[in-house]
Coordinates of C-alpha atoms in Angstrom, one line a residue:
M28 CA 5.9 -8.2 -142.9
A29 CA 8.3 -8.8 -140.1
G30 CA 10.0 -5.5 -140.7
H31 CA 6.7 -3.7 -140.8
L32 CA 5.6 -5.4 -137.5
S33 CA 8.9 -4.4 -135.9
S34 CA 8.5 -0.8 -137.0
T35 CA 4.9 -0.7 -135.7
L36 CA 6.0 -2.2 -132.3
A37 CA 8.8 0.3 -132.0
M38 CA 6.4 3.2 -132.6
S39 CA 4.0 1.6 -130.2
R40 CA 6.6 1.5 -127.5
Q41 CA 7.5 5.2 -128.1
F42 CA 3.8 6.1 -127.7
V43 CA 3.4 4.1 -124.5
D44 CA 6.7 5.7 -123.2
S45 CA 5.0 9.1 -123.6
I46 CA 1.7 8.3 -121.9
A47 CA 2.4 5.5 -119.4
P48 CA 4.2 7.4 -116.6
T49 CA 1.2 9.8 -116.2
F50 CA -1.3 7.0 -116.5
V51 CA 0.5 4.8 -114.0
N52 CA 1.0 7.7 -111.5
T53 CA -2.5 9.0 -111.6
T54 CA -4.8 6.0 -112.3
I55 CA -2.9 2.9 -111.2
I56 CA -0.7 4.1 -108.4
A57 CA -2.9 6.8 -106.8
G58 CA -6.1 4.7 -107.5
K59 CA -8.0 7.8 -108.8
F60 CA -8.4 10.0 -111.8
H61 CA -6.3 13.1 -112.3
P62 CA -8.3 16.3 -111.7
N63 CA -8.1 17.1 -115.4
M64 CA -9.7 13.8 -116.2
K65 CA -13.2 15.4 -116.1
S66 CA -12.1 17.9 -118.8
F67 CA -10.7 14.9 -120.7
I68 CA -14.1 13.2 -120.6
D69 CA -16.0 16.4 -121.5
N70 CA -13.8 16.7 -124.7
W71 CA -14.1 13.0 -125.6
G72 CA -14.6 13.7 -129.3
Q73 CA -11.3 15.4 -129.5
V74 CA -9.3 12.6 -127.9
S75 CA -11.1 9.5 -129.1
S76 CA -8.4 9.0 -131.7
S77 CA -5.8 8.9 -128.9
I78 CA -7.8 6.3 -127.1
I79 CA -8.1 4.2 -130.2
S80 CA -4.3 4.5 -130.6
L81 CA -3.8 3.4 -127.0
V82 CA -6.0 0.4 -127.4
V83 CA -4.1 -0.6 -130.6
T84 CA -0.8 0.0 -128.9
L85 CA -1.7 -2.2 -125.9
F86 CA -3.0 -4.9 -128.3
L87 CA 0.2 -4.9 -130.3
L88 CA 2.3 -5.1 -127.1
A89 CA 0.2 -8.1 -126.0
I90 CA 0.9 -9.8 -129.3
Y91 CA 4.6 -8.9 -129.0
T92 CA 4.7 -10.4 -125.4
V93 CA 3.0 -13.6 -126.5
W94 CA 5.4 -13.9 -129.4
K95 CA 8.4 -13.4 -127.2
L96 CA 7.2 -15.9 -124.6
F97 CA 5.7 -18.6 -126.7
V98 CA 6.9 -18.3 -130.3
A99 CA 10.3 -16.7 -130.4
G100 CA 11.7 -18.9 -127.6
Q101 CA 15.3 -19.7 -127.0
T102 CA 17.7 -21.2 -129.6
Y103 CA 19.4 -24.2 -128.1
A104 CA 22.8 -25.8 -128.7
N105 CA 23.0 -29.5 -129.2
A106 CA 23.2 -30.1 -125.4
P107 CA 20.9 -31.8 -122.9
I108 CA 18.9 -30.0 -120.2
A109 CA 19.5 -31.0 -116.6
C110 CA 16.9 -31.4 -113.8
I111 CA 13.9 -32.1 -116.0
D112 CA 12.1 -35.3 -117.0
P113 CA 13.4 -36.0 -120.6
K114 CA 10.1 -37.8 -121.3
R115 CA 8.1 -34.7 -120.4
P116 CA 10.4 -31.8 -121.0
K117 CA 7.8 -29.1 -121.6
A118 CA 5.8 -30.1 -118.6
T119 CA 8.7 -30.2 -116.1
L120 CA 10.8 -27.3 -117.4
P121 CA 8.7 -24.5 -115.8
K122 CA 9.0 -26.2 -112.4
A123 CA 12.8 -26.6 -112.8
R124 CA 13.2 -22.9 -113.8
D125 CA 11.4 -21.9 -110.6
R126 CA 13.4 -24.3 -108.5
F127 CA 16.6 -22.6 -109.6
R128 CA 15.7 -19.5 -107.5
S129 CA 16.3 -21.3 -104.2
D130 CA 18.0 -24.6 -105.1
A131 CA 20.5 -23.7 -107.8
I132 CA 23.4 -25.3 -105.9
T133 CA 21.8 -28.8 -106.0
M134 CA 20.7 -28.4 -109.6
L135 CA 24.2 -27.5 -110.7
Q136 CA 25.7 -30.4 -108.8
E137 CA 23.2 -32.8 -110.3
G138 CA 23.8 -31.5 -113.8
Y139 CA 27.6 -31.6 -113.4
R140 CA 27.6 -35.2 -112.2
Q141 CA 25.2 -36.3 -115.0
F142 CA 26.9 -34.6 -117.9
K143 CA 30.4 -34.1 -116.7
G144 CA 32.9 -33.3 -119.5
R145 CA 30.3 -32.0 -122.0
P146 CA 28.1 -28.9 -122.3
W147 CA 24.7 -29.0 -120.7
Y148 CA 21.9 -26.6 -119.8
V149 CA 20.6 -25.7 -116.4
P150 CA 17.1 -24.2 -116.3
S151 CA 16.7 -20.7 -114.8
P152 CA 13.9 -18.2 -114.5
L153 CA 15.3 -16.1 -117.4
G154 CA 16.0 -19.0 -119.7
E155 CA 18.4 -21.9 -119.8
R156 CA 22.1 -21.3 -119.2
L157 CA 24.7 -23.3 -121.0
M158 CA 27.2 -24.9 -118.6
I159 CA 30.5 -25.5 -120.3
P160 CA 33.3 -27.9 -119.3
S161 CA 36.6 -26.3 -118.3
K162 CA 38.3 -27.7 -121.4
Y163 CA 36.7 -24.9 -123.4
V164 CA 37.7 -22.0 -121.2
E165 CA 41.1 -21.5 -122.9
E166 CA 39.7 -20.8 -126.3
L167 CA 36.7 -18.9 -125.0
K168 CA 38.8 -16.6 -122.7
N169 CA 40.6 -15.3 -125.9
A170 CA 37.5 -14.8 -127.9
P171 CA 36.8 -11.3 -129.2
V172 CA 34.7 -9.3 -126.7
N173 CA 32.1 -8.5 -129.4
E174 CA 31.5 -12.2 -129.7
V175 CA 31.8 -13.5 -126.2
D176 CA 30.9 -10.6 -123.8
F177 CA 31.8 -10.6 -120.2
V178 CA 30.3 -7.2 -119.2
A179 CA 26.9 -8.0 -120.8
T180 CA 26.5 -10.9 -118.3
F181 CA 27.1 -8.6 -115.4
F182 CA 24.7 -6.0 -116.7
E183 CA 22.0 -8.6 -117.1
M184 CA 22.6 -10.2 -113.7
F185 CA 22.4 -6.9 -111.9
E186 CA 20.1 -5.0 -114.3
G187 CA 22.8 -2.4 -115.0
R188 CA 20.4 -0.2 -117.0
Y189 CA 18.6 0.6 -113.7
T190 CA 21.1 -0.1 -111.0
T191 CA 24.1 1.4 -112.9
M192 CA 26.1 -1.7 -111.8
G193 CA 28.9 -2.6 -114.2
S194 CA 31.1 -0.7 -116.5
R195 CA 32.9 -1.2 -119.8
S196 CA 35.7 1.2 -118.7
T197 CA 39.1 -0.4 -118.6
L198 CA 40.6 2.3 -116.3
H199 CA 40.0 0.5 -113.0
P200 CA 41.1 -3.0 -114.2
R201 CA 44.3 -1.5 -115.6
V202 CA 45.0 0.2 -112.3
A203 CA 44.3 -2.9 -110.3
K204 CA 46.5 -5.1 -112.5
H205 CA 49.4 -2.8 -112.5
E206 CA 49.6 -0.1 -109.8
L207 CA 47.7 -1.9 -107.0
N208 CA 49.6 -5.2 -107.4
Q209 CA 53.0 -3.4 -107.8
N210 CA 52.4 -1.2 -104.8
M211 CA 51.0 -3.9 -102.5
A212 CA 53.6 -3.5 -99.8
A213 CA 53.0 0.3 -99.6
V214 CA 49.3 -0.1 -98.9
L215 CA 49.5 -2.8 -96.2
D216 CA 50.6 -0.5 -93.3
P217 CA 47.7 2.0 -93.8
I218 CA 45.3 -1.0 -94.2
M219 CA 46.3 -2.4 -90.8
E220 CA 46.0 1.0 -89.2
E221 CA 42.4 1.2 -90.5
I222 CA 41.6 -2.3 -89.4
K223 CA 42.6 -1.5 -85.8
D224 CA 40.5 1.6 -85.8
A225 CA 37.5 0.0 -87.4
F226 CA 37.5 -3.0 -85.0
E227 CA 37.6 -0.6 -82.1
E228 CA 34.4 0.9 -83.4
H229 CA 32.4 -2.2 -84.3
L230 CA 33.5 -5.0 -81.8
P231 CA 33.6 -5.2 -78.0
T232 CA 36.6 -3.5 -76.3
T233 CA 36.2 -5.4 -73.0
E234 CA 36.9 -8.9 -71.9
E235 CA 33.2 -9.6 -71.3
R236 CA 31.5 -11.7 -74.0
K237 CA 29.0 -9.7 -76.1
P238 CA 26.7 -10.8 -78.9
V239 CA 27.5 -9.3 -82.3
H240 CA 25.6 -9.4 -85.6
V241 CA 28.8 -10.4 -87.3
H242 CA 27.9 -9.8 -90.9
D243 CA 26.9 -6.2 -90.4
A244 CA 30.1 -5.6 -88.3
I245 CA 32.4 -7.1 -90.9
V246 CA 30.7 -5.2 -93.8
N247 CA 31.3 -1.9 -92.0
I248 CA 34.9 -2.8 -91.2
V249 CA 35.6 -3.9 -94.8
A250 CA 33.9 -0.8 -96.1
R251 CA 36.3 1.4 -94.1
V252 CA 39.4 -0.7 -94.9
S253 CA 38.6 -0.7 -98.7
S254 CA 37.9 3.0 -98.6
R255 CA 41.3 3.6 -97.1
M256 CA 42.9 1.8 -100.0
F257 CA 40.6 3.6 -102.5
G258 CA 41.2 7.2 -101.3
G259 CA 43.0 7.3 -97.9
V260 CA 41.6 8.7 -94.7
D261 CA 39.6 11.3 -96.7
L262 CA 37.3 8.4 -97.7
S263 CA 37.7 5.9 -94.9
R264 CA 36.8 8.4 -92.1
N265 CA 34.0 10.0 -94.1
K266 CA 30.8 8.4 -92.7
E267 CA 28.6 9.7 -95.5
W268 CA 30.9 8.0 -98.1
V269 CA 31.3 4.7 -96.2
D270 CA 27.5 4.4 -95.6
S271 CA 26.8 5.2 -99.2
T272 CA 29.3 2.6 -100.5
I273 CA 27.6 -0.1 -98.3
N274 CA 24.1 0.9 -99.3
F275 CA 24.9 1.3 -103.0
A276 CA 25.6 -2.4 -103.3
L277 CA 22.6 -3.4 -101.2
D278 CA 20.2 -1.1 -103.1
G279 CA 21.6 -2.4 -106.3
F280 CA 21.0 -6.0 -105.4
V281 CA 17.5 -5.4 -104.0
G282 CA 16.6 -3.2 -107.0
A283 CA 17.8 -5.7 -109.5
Q284 CA 15.8 -8.5 -107.9
A285 CA 12.7 -6.3 -107.8
I286 CA 12.8 -5.1 -111.4
K287 CA 13.4 -8.7 -112.7
K288 CA 9.8 -9.5 -111.6
Y289 CA 8.4 -7.4 -114.4
P290 CA 8.3 -8.0 -118.2
T291 CA 11.1 -6.2 -120.0
F292 CA 8.9 -3.7 -121.8
V293 CA 7.4 -2.3 -118.6
R294 CA 10.6 -2.1 -116.6
P295 CA 11.4 1.6 -117.6
F296 CA 8.0 2.6 -116.2
V297 CA 8.0 0.6 -112.9
A298 CA 11.7 1.4 -112.2
K299 CA 10.6 4.9 -111.1
F300 CA 8.5 3.4 -108.3
I301 CA 11.0 0.9 -106.9
P302 CA 12.5 2.5 -103.7
A303 CA 15.9 0.8 -104.0
L304 CA 16.4 2.0 -107.5
T305 CA 15.4 5.6 -106.7
K306 CA 18.1 5.6 -104.0
I307 CA 20.8 4.8 -106.6
K308 CA 20.9 8.4 -107.8
R309 CA 21.5 9.6 -104.2
H310 CA 24.6 7.4 -104.0
H311 CA 25.9 8.8 -107.2
A312 CA 25.3 12.3 -105.9
T313 CA 27.2 11.5 -102.7
A314 CA 30.1 10.2 -104.8
Q315 CA 30.3 13.4 -106.8
R316 CA 30.0 15.5 -103.6
V317 CA 32.8 13.6 -101.8
I318 CA 35.2 12.6 -104.6
V319 CA 35.3 15.5 -107.0
P320 CA 36.7 18.1 -104.4
I321 CA 39.4 15.6 -103.5
L322 CA 40.4 15.3 -107.1
H323 CA 40.5 19.1 -107.5
E324 CA 42.8 19.4 -104.4
R325 CA 45.1 16.7 -105.7
E326 CA 45.3 18.3 -109.2
K327 CA 46.3 21.6 -107.6
A328 CA 49.0 19.9 -105.5
A329 CA 50.4 18.1 -108.5
A330 CA 50.5 21.3 -110.5
A331 CA 52.5 22.9 -107.6
G332 CA 54.9 20.0 -107.6
W333 CA 53.4 18.5 -104.4
P334 CA 54.6 21.1 -101.9
E335 CA 55.5 20.1 -98.4
S336 CA 52.1 21.1 -97.1
H337 CA 50.5 18.3 -99.1
G338 CA 53.2 15.7 -98.7
K339 CA 53.9 13.0 -101.3
P340 CA 51.4 11.8 -103.9
P341 CA 49.1 9.4 -102.1
A342 CA 49.6 5.7 -102.7
D343 CA 45.9 4.9 -103.2
F344 CA 43.6 3.9 -106.0
L345 CA 42.1 7.3 -106.5
Q346 CA 45.5 8.8 -107.2
W347 CA 46.5 5.9 -109.5
M348 CA 43.3 6.4 -111.5
L349 CA 44.0 10.1 -111.7
D350 CA 47.5 9.4 -113.0
A351 CA 46.5 6.7 -115.4
A352 CA 43.4 8.3 -116.9
V353 CA 43.4 9.2 -120.6
G354 CA 40.9 11.1 -122.8
D355 CA 37.4 11.1 -121.4
E356 CA 38.6 9.1 -118.4
K357 CA 40.1 12.3 -117.0
Q358 CA 36.6 13.7 -116.2
K359 CA 36.3 14.0 -112.5
S360 CA 32.6 13.0 -112.5
F361 CA 33.6 9.8 -114.4
I362 CA 36.3 8.9 -111.8
A363 CA 33.9 9.5 -109.0
Q364 CA 31.3 7.2 -110.6
I365 CA 33.9 4.5 -111.1
Q366 CA 35.1 4.8 -107.5
L367 CA 31.5 4.2 -106.3
K368 CA 31.2 1.1 -108.6
L369 CA 34.4 -0.2 -107.3
S370 CA 32.9 -0.3 -103.8
F371 CA 30.3 -2.8 -105.1
A372 CA 33.1 -5.1 -106.3
A373 CA 35.2 -4.7 -103.2
I374 CA 33.2 -4.4 -100.1
H375 CA 30.5 -7.1 -100.0
T376 CA 32.7 -9.6 -101.8
S377 CA 35.6 -9.1 -99.4
A378 CA 33.3 -9.0 -96.4
A379 CA 31.7 -12.4 -97.3
A380 CA 35.0 -14.3 -96.8
P381 CA 35.8 -13.2 -93.2
T382 CA 32.2 -13.7 -92.2
Q383 CA 32.2 -17.3 -93.6
L384 CA 35.6 -17.9 -92.0
L385 CA 34.3 -16.9 -88.6
Y386 CA 31.3 -19.2 -88.9
D387 CA 33.7 -22.0 -89.8
L388 CA 36.1 -21.4 -87.0
C389 CA 33.3 -21.0 -84.4
S390 CA 31.9 -24.4 -85.6
L391 CA 35.4 -26.0 -85.5
P392 CA 37.2 -24.2 -82.7
Q393 CA 39.9 -26.8 -82.4
H394 CA 41.7 -25.2 -85.4
I395 CA 41.9 -21.7 -83.8
E396 CA 45.0 -22.2 -81.7
G397 CA 47.0 -23.7 -84.6
L398 CA 46.3 -20.6 -86.6
R399 CA 47.4 -18.4 -83.8
D400 CA 50.6 -20.3 -83.5
E401 CA 51.2 -19.8 -87.2
V402 CA 50.6 -16.1 -86.9
N403 CA 53.1 -15.9 -84.0
E404 CA 55.7 -17.8 -86.0
A405 CA 55.2 -15.6 -89.1
R406 CA 55.6 -12.4 -87.0
A407 CA 58.7 -13.7 -85.4
S408 CA 60.3 -14.4 -88.8
G409 CA 59.5 -10.8 -89.8
E410 CA 60.7 -9.1 -86.6
G411 CA 57.2 -8.7 -85.4
E412 CA 56.0 -7.0 -88.6
L413 CA 53.0 -8.0 -90.6
N414 CA 54.1 -7.4 -94.2
K415 CA 53.8 -8.9 -97.6
R416 CA 56.5 -11.6 -96.8
T417 CA 55.0 -12.6 -93.5
L418 CA 51.5 -12.9 -95.0
L419 CA 52.9 -15.4 -97.5
K420 CA 54.0 -17.6 -94.6
L421 CA 50.4 -17.9 -93.3
E422 CA 49.9 -21.1 -95.3
K423 CA 47.4 -22.8 -92.9
L424 CA 45.3 -19.6 -92.9
D425 CA 45.4 -19.5 -96.7
S426 CA 44.4 -23.2 -96.8
L427 CA 41.4 -22.5 -94.5
M428 CA 40.4 -19.5 -96.7
K429 CA 40.5 -21.7 -99.8
E430 CA 38.6 -24.5 -98.2
A431 CA 35.9 -22.1 -97.0
Q432 CA 35.7 -20.7 -100.5
R433 CA 35.3 -24.2 -101.9
F434 CA 32.3 -24.8 -99.6
N435 CA 30.8 -21.3 -99.7
P436 CA 31.8 -19.5 -102.9
L437 CA 30.2 -16.2 -103.5
L438 CA 29.0 -17.3 -106.9
L439 CA 28.0 -20.8 -107.9
I440 CA 28.7 -20.1 -111.6
T441 CA 31.7 -18.1 -112.8
F442 CA 33.3 -17.4 -116.2
E443 CA 29.9 -16.1 -117.2
R444 CA 29.6 -14.7 -120.7
I445 CA 27.0 -13.9 -123.2
V446 CA 27.7 -15.3 -126.7
T447 CA 26.4 -12.5 -128.9
R448 CA 26.7 -14.2 -132.3
P449 CA 26.9 -17.9 -133.3
Y450 CA 30.3 -19.3 -132.1
T451 CA 31.9 -22.6 -133.1
L452 CA 34.5 -24.2 -130.8
S453 CA 37.5 -26.1 -132.1
D454 CA 35.8 -29.5 -131.7
G455 CA 32.8 -28.3 -133.8
F456 CA 30.5 -27.6 -130.9
R457 CA 28.3 -24.6 -131.9
I458 CA 27.0 -22.1 -129.4
P459 CA 23.9 -20.1 -130.7
A460 CA 23.8 -16.4 -130.5
N461 CA 22.4 -14.8 -127.3
T462 CA 23.4 -17.8 -125.2
Q463 CA 24.5 -17.2 -121.6
I464 CA 27.4 -19.5 -120.8
G465 CA 29.3 -20.2 -117.5
V466 CA 31.3 -22.8 -115.6
P467 CA 29.6 -24.5 -112.6
T468 CA 32.5 -23.7 -110.3
Q469 CA 31.0 -24.9 -107.0
A470 CA 29.9 -28.2 -108.5
I471 CA 33.5 -28.7 -109.9
S472 CA 34.9 -28.0 -106.4
M473 CA 32.8 -31.0 -105.1
D474 CA 34.2 -33.4 -107.7
P475 CA 35.8 -36.4 -105.8
E476 CA 38.2 -36.9 -108.7
L477 CA 39.7 -33.5 -108.0
Y478 CA 39.2 -33.3 -104.2
P479 CA 39.2 -36.6 -102.3
N480 CA 36.3 -36.8 -99.8
P481 CA 34.9 -33.5 -101.1
E482 CA 32.0 -33.4 -98.6
V483 CA 34.4 -33.2 -95.7
F484 CA 35.4 -29.7 -94.6
D485 CA 39.2 -29.9 -94.0
P486 CA 40.8 -26.6 -93.1
L487 CA 44.3 -28.0 -93.9
R488 CA 43.3 -29.7 -97.2
F489 CA 45.4 -27.3 -99.4
Y490 CA 48.2 -26.9 -96.8
K491 CA 48.7 -30.7 -96.8
L492 CA 48.5 -30.8 -100.6
K493 CA 51.1 -28.1 -100.9
K494 CA 53.5 -30.0 -98.6
L495 CA 52.9 -33.2 -100.6
L496 CA 53.8 -31.5 -103.9
D497 CA 56.8 -29.6 -102.6
G498 CA 59.8 -30.5 -104.6
R499 CA 57.7 -32.3 -107.3
D500 CA 55.8 -29.3 -108.7
P501 CA 57.5 -25.9 -108.2
G502 CA 54.4 -24.0 -109.2
A503 CA 52.1 -25.9 -106.8
A504 CA 52.1 -23.2 -104.1
G505 CA 50.8 -20.6 -106.5
K506 CA 48.1 -22.9 -108.0
L507 CA 46.8 -23.8 -104.6
A508 CA 46.7 -20.3 -103.1
F509 CA 43.5 -18.7 -102.1
A510 CA 43.7 -16.0 -104.8
S511 CA 44.8 -18.3 -107.6
S512 CA 42.8 -18.8 -110.8
N513 CA 43.0 -22.0 -112.8
H514 CA 40.8 -24.7 -114.4
E515 CA 40.1 -26.3 -111.1
S516 CA 39.6 -23.1 -109.1
M517 CA 37.6 -20.3 -110.8
A518 CA 36.1 -18.6 -107.8
F519 CA 37.7 -15.4 -109.0
G520 CA 37.0 -16.0 -112.7
Y521 CA 39.5 -16.9 -115.3
G522 CA 41.4 -15.3 -118.1
R523 CA 41.7 -11.6 -118.8
H524 CA 38.5 -10.9 -116.9
A525 CA 39.6 -12.7 -113.7
C526 CA 39.2 -10.4 -110.7
P527 CA 42.3 -8.1 -111.0
G528 CA 42.1 -7.2 -107.3
R529 CA 42.0 -10.7 -105.9
W530 CA 45.6 -10.6 -104.5
F531 CA 44.8 -7.5 -102.6
A532 CA 41.5 -9.1 -101.4
G533 CA 43.5 -12.1 -100.2
N534 CA 45.9 -10.0 -98.2
E535 CA 43.0 -7.8 -96.8
I536 CA 41.1 -10.9 -95.6
K537 CA 44.3 -12.4 -94.0
M538 CA 45.0 -9.1 -92.2
I539 CA 41.5 -9.0 -90.9
M540 CA 41.7 -12.6 -89.7
V541 CA 45.1 -12.1 -88.1
Y542 CA 43.7 -9.1 -86.1
L543 CA 40.7 -11.2 -85.0
L544 CA 42.9 -14.2 -84.0
E545 CA 45.3 -12.0 -82.0
N546 CA 42.8 -9.7 -80.3
Y547 CA 39.5 -11.6 -79.9
D548 CA 38.0 -14.8 -78.6
F549 CA 34.9 -15.7 -80.6
R550 CA 32.3 -18.5 -80.5
L551 CA 28.8 -19.6 -81.4
P552 CA 26.1 -18.5 -78.8
E553 CA 26.3 -20.6 -75.6
G554 CA 29.5 -22.1 -76.8
K555 CA 28.0 -24.5 -79.2
T556 CA 30.3 -26.2 -81.7
G557 CA 30.0 -28.5 -84.8
L558 CA 29.2 -27.8 -88.4
E559 CA 25.6 -28.8 -87.7
N560 CA 25.3 -25.5 -85.6
R561 CA 27.0 -23.4 -88.3
P562 CA 24.8 -20.5 -89.6
P563 CA 23.7 -21.7 -93.0
S564 CA 24.5 -19.8 -96.1
L565 CA 21.7 -18.3 -98.2
C566 CA 21.3 -19.3 -101.8
F567 CA 19.6 -17.0 -104.2
E568 CA 19.9 -18.2 -107.8
T569 CA 23.7 -18.3 -108.4
Q570 CA 24.6 -16.1 -105.4
Y571 CA 25.7 -17.9 -102.2
L572 CA 25.7 -15.5 -99.3
P573 CA 26.8 -15.6 -95.7
N574 CA 24.0 -15.7 -93.2
P575 CA 23.2 -12.0 -92.5
Q576 CA 21.3 -12.6 -89.3
A577 CA 23.7 -14.8 -87.4
V578 CA 25.0 -13.7 -84.0
L579 CA 28.4 -14.7 -82.6
E580 CA 29.9 -13.9 -79.2
F581 CA 33.1 -11.8 -79.0
R582 CA 35.3 -10.7 -76.2
R583 CA 38.6 -8.9 -76.2
R584 CA 41.6 -11.2 -75.4
K585 CA 43.9 -10.5 -72.6
T586 CA 47.2 -9.1 -73.9
D587 CA 50.5 -8.9 -72.1

């Protein structure tokens, strides 16, 4: 019976797929009948069987939807659900799910405090998510990907079927882990050159204070800087490419949120009418138009032994992918597609940190001069150069970056996975199939047992802790660094799927902040100070974003 029903539903979906786009376009969207509808009515006898089939199809889809929503339900592990009334779980669960959209940060902190050290569920609009204690991450990080799937979570979060966000390719993680990290020193000089040029374009060049929508400015600067690392000046100075990389991420985010409002079975139909999703194809077309000719040119140069007219092989991500690609990865259209998707991972995530740091420093300006002194000392130790070694000496800046990350992480939950089949942990705890798991990273970062006075924003918290542990724990500096990944700090994920470009991102953010500190004065409007005047972050489900509307005042500093 179940098999027959599944088969019938499958055929029903195929039938609706064939007729729904026309029906939606002509009758629902346009609000009128197609001109041929009169002929359709005149020949009613010939089509009545089709109408009957349509009615039956819609009836079966209604049954299927009710079954999915009210009968099939979600299979739960033996774990409590946070933020509901345990005496009235069914009555209070819907409200908790809706609350998650705008108040996930409080819900995760409540659940973590109540059920610390054991698994628990947090309600969310698409079902309850299983929050796991960090003691489980070691065995889960090594689980087979066909049982504990990292990419599936990303596809679900950003509706990858419609936004094209996410990829199962291993090409770019391989290149980031090896070539990018090994060639870090080689990319820093071009990056600083691009930073200087981009700031000249987007921030004031005079000593007069001017208001700046800082988030927009930083996004544009980071887009250029990241593009310089991705493909050299061919990309960073190509306005069409830079604009497309910025908007690809924005359209993907907006499109994902829009499509989530609809039941799963109608999403293929409505996707065609969501403007943000229709723009995605244009961004991919731009990537093909810009990237593929560059790849052709580089292949010709390589075949000719890189003649003097072309110079040396470029030290950028595009060239490293071209060199590392195997099999189908060598297709130029594929590399262009991956390059566009990398922009999503790099630009808006790397832009969030400097934006939040500027909000913090404008709220607590007493810390600015100490950071400038540290930059001067680091430059002096490196004969004025800003390189990989001198960046490591910026320990106070690194501490500020990590404290800002603790208070304003980009994601409230990390180490997200979908358990695709029943999975039993070493202590016997059983996770049902199709369970979405994660670690409540932001809630952990507010644990007083890990961070004394966690509610106090202390820019030197990690700097002081490093100095305290110097000599006692040789690995302390690495564990407390901004880009580190460990059980107490999972902002960049953990395990083999931890962000492979996090060390580059850390250096990129430091170089941007150094340039700001050395060349600009910045403040809140009217010179206000204090964290109470700081532009608040925006929380949408698990995403914690810098305020995109805030204005700061900038002026060029006097230089000798």
